[in-house]
C-alpha cells in the first residue's frame, strides 16, 4: 500500500490511494451520464448567453395578414368578444365565414362599420370548406392567413 503524507496545520495525515481507486470503480459507470449532462448544460448556457446578446432586426418590411374565422351558429356575444381580441392584433383584414342562417351575428358584425372586418355568408359543409371559402384567392386579399 502506497501512502502520501499531507501536512496540514502541522498535523500528519496519510492519504490512502486505494480509497481513490475504490471511488473510481464505483463512479465509473456514471461517467457517460455526467458527460451527457455537461453537454446539455453547456448547450443551454450557450443558448442563454447568445439569446440575450441578440438584438431585433429592424426593417421596413411589413406583411399583410388575413384572419379567417369559420363560425357555425356561434353565440353572437362570444363571437363579438373574440372579434374584439382579434381587432387588437391589428390584422389587415378579418374574414368571418358565417352560416347562411347566422343573420343575427351578421347584423351585429356589419353594424360595427369596420372596413377591416368582412362577414361572409356561406352554406357550411364543414370547417374545411368554410376556411376554403375565406382563403387566399377567394375572400382573403393577402397570402399570409391565420
Coordinates of N, CA, C and O in Angstrom, one line a residue:
X1 N 0.8 -1.2 0.0 CA 0.0 0.0 0.0 C 0.9 1.2 0.0 O 1.8 1.4 0.8
X2 N 0.6 2.1 -1.0 CA 1.4 3.3 -1.1 C 0.6 4.4 -0.3 O -0.6 4.6 -0.5
X3 N 1.3 5.2 0.4 CA 0.7 6.3 1.2 C 1.4 7.6 0.8 O 2.5 7.7 0.4
X4 N 0.7 8.7 1.0 CA 1.2 10.0 0.7 C 0.9 10.9 1.9 O -0.2 11.0 2.4
X5 N 2.0 11.6 2.4 CA 1.8 12.4 3.6 C 1.4 13.8 3.2 O 2.0 14.4 2.3
X6 N 0.4 14.3 3.8 CA -0.1 15.7 3.6 C 0.0 16.4 4.9 O -0.5 16.1 5.9
X7 N 0.8 17.5 4.8 CA 1.0 18.3 6.0 C -0.1 19.4 6.1 O -0.4 20.1 5.1
X8 N -0.8 19.4 7.2 CA -1.9 20.3 7.4 C -1.9 20.8 8.8 O -2.2 20.0 9.7
X9 N -1.7 22.1 9.0 CA -1.6 22.6 10.3 C -0.7 21.8 11.3 O -1.0 21.5 12.4
X10 N 0.4 21.5 10.7 CA 1.5 20.7 11.4 C 1.0 19.4 12.0 O 1.5 18.9 12.9
X11 N -0.1 18.8 11.4 CA -0.6 17.5 11.8 C -0.4 16.6 10.6 O -0.6 16.9 9.5
X12 N 0.1 15.4 10.9 CA 0.4 14.4 9.8 C -0.9 13.6 9.5 O -1.6 13.1 10.4
X13 N -1.3 13.7 8.2 CA -2.4 12.9 7.7 C -1.9 12.1 6.5 O -1.2 12.6 5.7
X14 N -2.3 10.9 6.5 CA -1.9 10.0 5.4 C -3.1 9.8 4.4 O -4.3 9.7 4.8
X15 N -2.8 9.7 3.2 CA -3.8 9.5 2.1 C -3.6 8.1 1.6 O -2.5 7.7 1.1
X16 N -4.7 7.4 1.6 CA -4.7 6.0 1.1 C -5.1 6.0 -0.4 O -6.3 6.3 -0.7
X17 N -4.2 5.6 -1.3 CA -4.6 5.7 -2.7 C -5.6 4.6 -3.1 O -6.3 4.7 -4.1
X18 N -5.8 3.6 -2.3 CA -6.7 2.5 -2.6 C -8.2 3.1 -2.5 O -9.1 2.6 -3.1
X19 N -8.3 4.1 -1.6 CA -9.7 4.7 -1.4 C -10.1 5.4 -2.7 O -11.2 5.3 -3.2
X20 N -9.1 6.1 -3.4 CA -9.4 6.8 -4.6 C -9.7 5.7 -5.7 O -10.6 5.9 -6.5
X21 N -9.0 4.6 -5.7 CA -9.3 3.6 -6.7 C -10.7 3.0 -6.5 O -11.4 2.7 -7.4
X22 N -11.1 2.8 -5.2 CA -12.4 2.3 -4.9 C -13.5 3.3 -5.4 O -14.5 2.9 -5.9
X23 N -13.2 4.6 -5.2 CA -14.2 5.6 -5.6 C -14.3 5.6 -7.1 O -15.4 5.6 -7.7
X24 N -13.2 5.4 -7.8 CA -13.2 5.4 -9.3 C -14.0 4.2 -9.8 O -14.8 4.3 -10.7
X25 N -13.8 3.0 -9.1 CA -14.5 1.8 -9.5 C -16.0 2.0 -9.3 O -16.8 1.5 -10.1
X26 N -16.5 2.7 -8.3 CA -17.9 2.9 -8.0 C -18.5 3.9 -8.9 O -19.6 3.8 -9.4
X27 N -17.7 5.0 -9.3 CA -18.3 6.1 -10.0 C -18.1 6.0 -11.5 O -18.8 6.6 -12.3
X28 N -17.3 5.1 -12.0 CA -17.0 5.0 -13.4 C -18.3 4.6 -14.3 O -18.4 5.1 -15.4
X29 N -19.2 3.9 -13.8 CA -20.4 3.6 -14.7 C -21.2 4.9 -14.9 O -22.0 5.0 -15.8
X30 N -21.1 5.9 -14.1 CA -21.9 7.1 -14.2 C -21.2 8.2 -15.0 O -21.8 9.3 -15.2
X31 N -20.0 8.0 -15.5 CA -19.3 9.0 -16.2 C -20.0 9.4 -17.5 O -20.1 10.5 -17.9
X32 N -20.5 8.4 -18.3 CA -21.3 8.8 -19.5 C -22.5 9.7 -19.2 O -22.7 10.7 -20.0
X33 N -23.2 9.5 -18.1 CA -24.3 10.3 -17.8 C -23.8 11.7 -17.4 O -24.4 12.7 -17.7
X34 N -22.6 11.8 -16.7 CA -22.1 13.1 -16.3 C -21.6 13.8 -17.5 O -21.8 15.1 -17.6
X35 N -21.0 13.2 -18.5 CA -20.6 13.8 -19.7 C -21.8 14.3 -20.5 O -21.8 15.5 -21.0
X36 N -22.9 13.5 -20.6 CA -24.1 14.0 -21.3 C -24.7 15.2 -20.6 O -25.2 16.1 -21.2
X37 N -24.7 15.2 -19.3 CA -25.3 16.3 -18.5 C -24.4 17.5 -18.7 O -25.0 18.6 -18.9
X38 N -23.1 17.4 -18.8 CA -22.3 18.6 -19.0 C -22.5 19.1 -20.4 O -22.5 20.3 -20.6
X39 N -22.7 18.3 -21.4 CA -23.0 18.7 -22.8 C -24.4 19.5 -22.8 O -24.5 20.5 -23.4
X40 N -25.4 18.9 -22.2 CA -26.7 19.5 -22.2 C -26.7 20.9 -21.5 O -27.2 21.9 -22.0
X41 N -26.0 21.0 -20.3 CA -25.9 22.2 -19.7 C -25.1 23.2 -20.4 O -25.3 24.4 -20.4
X42 N -24.0 22.7 -21.1 CA -23.2 23.6 -21.9 C -24.0 24.2 -23.1 O -23.9 25.4 -23.4
X43 N -24.8 23.4 -23.7 CA -25.6 23.9 -24.8 C -26.7 24.9 -24.3 O -27.0 25.9 -24.9
X44 N -27.3 24.6 -23.1 CA -28.2 25.6 -22.5 C -27.5 26.9 -22.2 O -28.1 27.9 -22.5
X45 N -26.3 26.8 -21.7 CA -25.6 28.1 -21.4 C -25.3 28.8 -22.6 O -25.4 30.1 -22.7
X46 N -24.9 28.1 -23.7 CA -24.6 28.7 -25.0 C -25.8 29.5 -25.5 O -25.8 30.6 -25.9
X47 N -27.0 28.8 -25.5 CA -28.2 29.4 -26.0 C -28.6 30.6 -25.1 O -29.1 31.6 -25.6
X48 N -28.5 30.4 -23.8 CA -28.9 31.5 -22.9 C -28.0 32.8 -23.2 O -28.6 33.9 -23.3
X49 N -26.7 32.6 -23.3 CA -25.9 33.8 -23.5 C -26.1 34.4 -24.8 O -26.3 35.7 -24.9
X50 N -26.2 33.6 -25.9 CA -26.4 34.2 -27.2 C -27.8 34.7 -27.5 O -28.0 35.7 -28.2
X51 N -28.8 34.2 -26.8 CA -30.1 34.7 -26.9 C -30.3 36.1 -26.3 O -31.0 36.9 -26.7
X52 N -29.5 36.3 -25.2 CA -29.5 37.6 -24.6 C -28.7 38.7 -25.3 O -28.8 39.9 -25.0
X53 N -27.8 38.2 -26.1 CA -27.0 39.2 -26.9 C -27.6 39.6 -28.2 O -27.3 40.6 -28.8
X54 N -28.6 38.8 -28.6 CA -29.3 39.1 -29.9 C -30.1 40.3 -29.8 O -30.8 40.5 -28.8
X55 N -30.2 41.1 -30.9 CA -31.0 42.3 -31.0 C -32.0 42.1 -32.1 O -31.7 41.4 -33.1
X56 N -33.2 42.7 -32.0 CA -34.2 42.6 -33.0 C -33.7 43.2 -34.3 O -33.0 44.2 -34.3
X57 N -34.1 42.6 -35.4 CA -33.8 43.2 -36.7 C -34.9 44.2 -37.1 O -36.0 43.9 -37.1
X58 N -34.4 45.4 -37.4 CA -35.3 46.5 -37.7 C -35.3 46.7 -39.2 O -34.2 46.9 -39.8
X59 N -36.4 46.6 -39.9 CA -36.5 46.9 -41.3 C -37.9 47.5 -41.6 O -38.8 47.6 -40.7
X60 N -38.1 47.8 -42.8 CA -39.4 48.4 -43.3 C -40.3 47.4 -43.8 O -41.4 47.7 -44.3
X61 N -40.0 46.1 -43.7 CA -40.8 45.1 -44.3 C -42.1 44.9 -43.4 O -42.1 44.9 -42.2
X62 N -43.2 44.8 -44.1 CA -44.5 44.6 -43.5 C -45.3 43.6 -44.3 O -45.4 43.8 -45.5
X63 N -45.8 42.6 -43.7 CA -46.6 41.6 -44.4 C -48.1 41.8 -44.1 O -48.4 42.1 -43.0
X64 N -48.9 41.7 -45.1 CA -50.3 41.8 -44.9 C -50.8 40.5 -44.4 O -50.4 39.4 -44.8
X65 N -51.7 40.5 -43.4 CA -52.3 39.3 -42.8 C -53.8 39.3 -42.8 O -54.4 40.4 -42.7
X66 N -54.3 38.2 -43.0 CA -55.8 38.0 -43.0 C -56.1 36.9 -42.0 O -55.5 35.9 -41.9
X67 N -57.1 37.2 -41.1 CA -57.6 36.2 -40.2 C -58.9 35.7 -40.7 O -59.8 36.5 -40.9
X68 N -59.0 34.4 -40.9 CA -60.2 33.7 -41.4 C -60.8 32.9 -40.3 O -60.1 32.0 -39.7
X69 N -62.0 33.2 -39.9 CA -62.7 32.5 -38.8 C -64.0 31.8 -39.3 O -64.9 32.5 -39.7
X70 N -64.0 30.5 -39.3 CA -65.3 29.8 -39.6 C -66.2 29.9 -38.4 O -65.7 29.6 -37.3
X71 N -67.4 30.2 -38.6 CA -68.4 30.3 -37.5 C -69.7 29.6 -37.9 O -70.3 30.0 -38.8
X72 N -70.0 28.6 -37.1 CA -71.3 27.9 -37.4 C -72.2 28.0 -36.2 O -72.0 27.3 -35.2
X73 N -73.2 28.9 -36.2 CA -74.2 29.1 -35.2 C -73.5 29.3 -33.8 O -73.9 28.8 -32.8
X74 N -72.5 30.2 -33.8 CA -71.8 30.6 -32.5 C -72.7 31.6 -31.8 O -73.5 32.3 -32.4
X75 N -72.6 31.6 -30.5 CA -73.2 32.6 -29.7 C -72.7 34.0 -30.1 O -71.5 34.2 -30.1
X76 N -73.6 34.9 -30.5 CA -73.1 36.2 -31.0 C -72.3 37.0 -30.0 O -71.3 37.7 -30.4
X77 N -72.6 36.9 -28.7 CA -71.8 37.6 -27.7 C -70.4 37.1 -27.6 O -69.5 37.9 -27.5
X78 N -70.3 35.8 -27.6 CA -68.9 35.2 -27.6 C -68.1 35.6 -28.9 O -67.0 35.9 -28.8
X79 N -68.8 35.5 -30.0 CA -68.2 35.9 -31.3 C -67.7 37.3 -31.3 O -66.6 37.6 -31.7
X80 N -68.5 38.2 -30.7 CA -68.1 39.6 -30.7 C -67.0 39.9 -29.7 O -66.1 40.7 -30.0
X81 N -66.9 39.1 -28.6 CA -65.8 39.2 -27.7 C -64.5 38.7 -28.3 O -63.5 39.4 -28.2
X82 N -64.6 37.6 -29.1 CA -63.4 37.1 -29.8 C -63.0 38.1 -30.9 O -61.8 38.3 -31.1
X83 N -64.0 38.7 -31.5 CA -63.7 39.7 -32.6 C -62.9 40.9 -32.0 O -62.0 41.4 -32.7
X84 N -63.3 41.3 -30.8 CA -62.5 42.4 -30.2 C -61.1 42.1 -29.9 O -60.1 42.9 -30.1
X85 N -60.9 40.8 -29.5 CA -59.5 40.3 -29.3 C -58.7 40.3 -30.6 O -57.5 40.7 -30.6
X86 N -59.3 39.9 -31.7 CA -58.6 39.8 -33.0 C -58.3 41.2 -33.5 O -57.3 41.5 -34.1
X87 N -59.2 42.1 -33.2 CA -59.0 43.5 -33.7 C -57.9 44.2 -33.0 O -57.2 45.0 -33.6
X88 N -57.6 43.8 -31.8 CA -56.5 44.4 -31.0 C -55.1 44.0 -31.6 O -54.1 44.7 -31.5
X89 N -55.1 42.9 -32.4 CA -53.9 42.5 -33.0 C -53.6 43.2 -34.3 O -52.5 43.1 -34.9
X90 N -54.5 44.0 -34.8 CA -54.5 44.8 -36.0 C -54.1 44.1 -37.3 O -53.1 44.4 -37.9
X91 N -54.8 43.0 -37.6 CA -54.5 42.4 -38.9 C -55.1 43.3 -40.0 O -55.9 44.2 -39.8
X92 N -54.7 43.0 -41.3 CA -55.2 43.8 -42.4 C -56.7 43.6 -42.7 O -57.4 44.5 -43.1
X93 N -57.1 42.4 -42.4 CA -58.5 42.1 -42.6 C -58.9 40.9 -41.7 O -58.0 40.0 -41.5
X94 N -60.1 40.9 -41.3 CA -60.7 39.7 -40.6 C -61.9 39.3 -41.3 O -62.8 40.1 -41.6
X95 N -61.9 38.0 -41.8 CA -63.0 37.5 -42.5 C -63.7 36.4 -41.7 O -63.0 35.5 -41.2
X96 N -64.9 36.7 -41.4 CA -65.7 35.7 -40.6 C -66.7 35.0 -41.5 O -67.6 35.7 -42.1
X97 N -66.5 33.7 -41.7 CA -67.3 32.9 -42.6 C -68.5 32.4 -41.7 O -68.3 31.5 -41.0
X98 N -69.6 33.0 -41.9 CA -70.8 32.7 -41.1 C -71.7 31.7 -41.9 O -71.7 31.7 -43.2
X99 N -72.5 30.9 -41.2 CA -73.5 30.1 -41.9 C -74.6 31.0 -42.4 O -74.9 32.1 -41.9
X100 N -75.3 30.6 -43.5 CA -76.3 31.5 -44.1 C -77.5 31.8 -43.2 O -78.2 32.7 -43.3
X101 N -77.6 31.0 -42.1 CA -78.7 31.2 -41.1 C -78.3 32.1 -40.0 O -79.1 32.4 -39.1
X102 N -77.0 32.4 -39.9 CA -76.5 33.3 -38.8 C -76.7 34.7 -39.1 O -75.8 35.5 -39.1
X103 N -77.9 35.2 -39.2 CA -78.2 36.6 -39.6 C -78.0 37.5 -38.4 O -77.7 38.7 -38.6
X104 N -78.2 37.0 -37.2 CA -78.1 37.9 -36.0 C -76.6 38.3 -35.9 O -76.3 39.5 -35.7
X105 N -75.7 37.3 -36.0 CA -74.3 37.6 -35.9 C -73.8 38.5 -37.1 O -73.1 39.4 -37.0
X106 N -74.4 38.2 -38.3 CA -74.1 39.0 -39.5 C -74.5 40.5 -39.3 O -73.7 41.4 -39.6
X107 N -75.6 40.7 -38.7 CA -76.1 42.0 -38.5 C -75.3 42.8 -37.5 O -75.0 44.0 -37.6
X108 N -74.8 42.1 -36.4 CA -74.0 42.8 -35.4 C -72.6 43.1 -35.9 O -72.1 44.1 -35.6
X109 N -72.1 42.2 -36.8 CA -70.8 42.5 -37.3 C -70.8 43.6 -38.3 O -69.9 44.5 -38.3
X110 N -71.8 43.7 -39.2 CA -71.9 44.8 -40.2 C -72.2 46.1 -39.5 O -71.9 47.2 -40.0
X111 N -72.9 46.0 -38.3 CA -73.2 47.3 -37.6 C -72.0 47.9 -37.0 O -72.0 49.1 -36.7
X112 N -70.9 47.2 -36.9 CA -69.7 47.8 -36.4 C -69.1 48.9 -37.3 O -68.5 49.8 -36.9
X113 N -69.3 48.7 -38.6 CA -68.8 49.6 -39.6 C -67.3 49.6 -39.8 O -66.8 50.6 -40.3
X114 N -66.7 48.6 -39.4 CA -65.2 48.5 -39.5 C -64.9 47.9 -40.9 O -65.4 46.8 -41.2
X115 N -64.1 48.6 -41.7 CA -63.8 48.1 -43.0 C -62.9 46.9 -43.1 O -62.7 46.3 -44.1
X116 N -62.2 46.7 -42.0 CA -61.2 45.6 -42.0 C -62.0 44.2 -41.6 O -61.4 43.2 -41.8
X117 N -63.2 44.3 -41.2 CA -64.0 43.1 -40.9 C -65.0 42.8 -42.0 O -65.8 43.7 -42.3
X118 N -64.9 41.6 -42.5 CA -65.8 41.2 -43.6 C -66.5 40.0 -43.2 O -65.9 38.9 -43.2
X119 N -67.8 40.0 -43.0 CA -68.6 38.8 -42.7 C -69.0 38.2 -44.1 O -69.4 38.9 -45.0
X120 N -68.8 36.9 -44.2 CA -69.2 36.2 -45.5 C -70.2 35.2 -45.1 O -70.0 34.3 -44.2
X121 N -71.4 35.2 -45.8 CA -72.4 34.2 -45.6 C -72.1 33.0 -46.5 O -71.9 33.2 -47.7
X122 N -72.1 31.8 -45.9 CA -71.7 30.6 -46.7 C -72.5 29.4 -46.2 O -72.7 29.3 -45.0
X123 N -72.9 28.6 -47.1 CA -73.6 27.4 -46.7 C -72.5 26.4 -46.2 O -71.8 25.8 -47.0
X124 N -72.4 26.2 -44.9 CA -71.3 25.3 -44.3 C -71.6 23.8 -44.6 O -72.6 23.3 -44.5
X125 N -70.5 23.2 -45.1 CA -70.4 21.8 -45.2 C -69.4 21.2 -44.2 O -69.4 20.1 -43.9
X126 N -68.7 22.1 -43.6 CA -67.7 21.7 -42.6 C -66.7 22.9 -42.4 O -66.7 23.9 -43.1
X127 N -65.8 22.7 -41.4 CA -64.8 23.7 -41.2 C -63.9 23.9 -42.3 O -63.5 25.1 -42.7
X128 N -63.4 22.9 -43.0 CA -62.5 23.0 -44.1 C -63.1 23.7 -45.2 O -62.4 24.6 -45.8
X129 N -64.4 23.5 -45.5 CA -65.0 24.2 -46.6 C -65.2 25.7 -46.3 O -65.0 26.6 -47.2
X130 N -65.4 26.0 -45.0 CA -65.6 27.4 -44.6 C -64.2 28.1 -44.7 O -64.2 29.3 -45.1
X131 N -63.2 27.4 -44.3 CA -61.8 28.1 -44.4 C -61.5 28.3 -45.9 O -60.9 29.3 -46.2
X132 N -61.8 27.3 -46.7 CA -61.6 27.5 -48.1 C -62.4 28.6 -48.8 O -61.9 29.3 -49.7
X133 N -63.6 28.9 -48.3 CA -64.4 30.0 -48.8 C -63.7 31.3 -48.4 O -63.9 32.3 -49.2
X134 N -63.0 31.4 -47.3 CA -62.4 32.7 -46.9 C -60.9 32.7 -47.3 O -60.3 33.7 -47.0
X135 N -60.4 31.7 -47.8 CA -58.9 31.6 -48.1 C -58.4 32.5 -49.2 O -59.1 33.2 -49.8
X136 N -57.1 32.4 -49.4 CA -56.4 33.2 -50.4 C -57.0 32.9 -51.8 O -57.2 31.7 -52.1
X137 N -57.2 33.9 -52.6 CA -57.7 33.7 -53.9 C -59.2 33.8 -53.9 O -59.8 33.9 -55.0
X138 N -59.9 33.7 -52.8 CA -61.3 33.8 -52.7 C -61.7 35.1 -52.0 O -62.0 36.1 -52.7
X139 N -61.8 35.0 -50.7 CA -62.2 36.2 -50.0 C -61.0 37.0 -49.4 O -61.0 38.2 -49.3
X140 N -59.9 36.3 -49.1 CA -58.7 36.9 -48.5 C -57.9 37.6 -49.5 O -57.6 37.1 -50.6
X141 N -57.4 38.8 -49.1 CA -56.6 39.6 -50.1 C -55.1 39.3 -49.9 O -54.4 39.6 -50.8
X142 N -54.7 38.8 -48.7 CA -53.3 38.6 -48.5 C -53.0 37.1 -48.5 O -53.8 36.3 -48.4
X143 N -51.7 36.8 -48.7 CA -51.2 35.4 -48.8 C -51.0 34.9 -47.4 O -51.0 33.7 -47.2
X144 N -50.7 35.8 -46.4 CA -50.4 35.3 -45.0 C -51.8 35.2 -44.3 O -52.4 36.2 -44.0
X145 N -52.2 34.0 -44.1 CA -53.5 33.7 -43.5 C -53.3 33.0 -42.2 O -52.5 32.1 -42.1
X146 N -54.1 33.4 -41.2 CA -54.0 32.6 -39.9 C -55.4 32.3 -39.4 O -56.4 32.8 -39.8

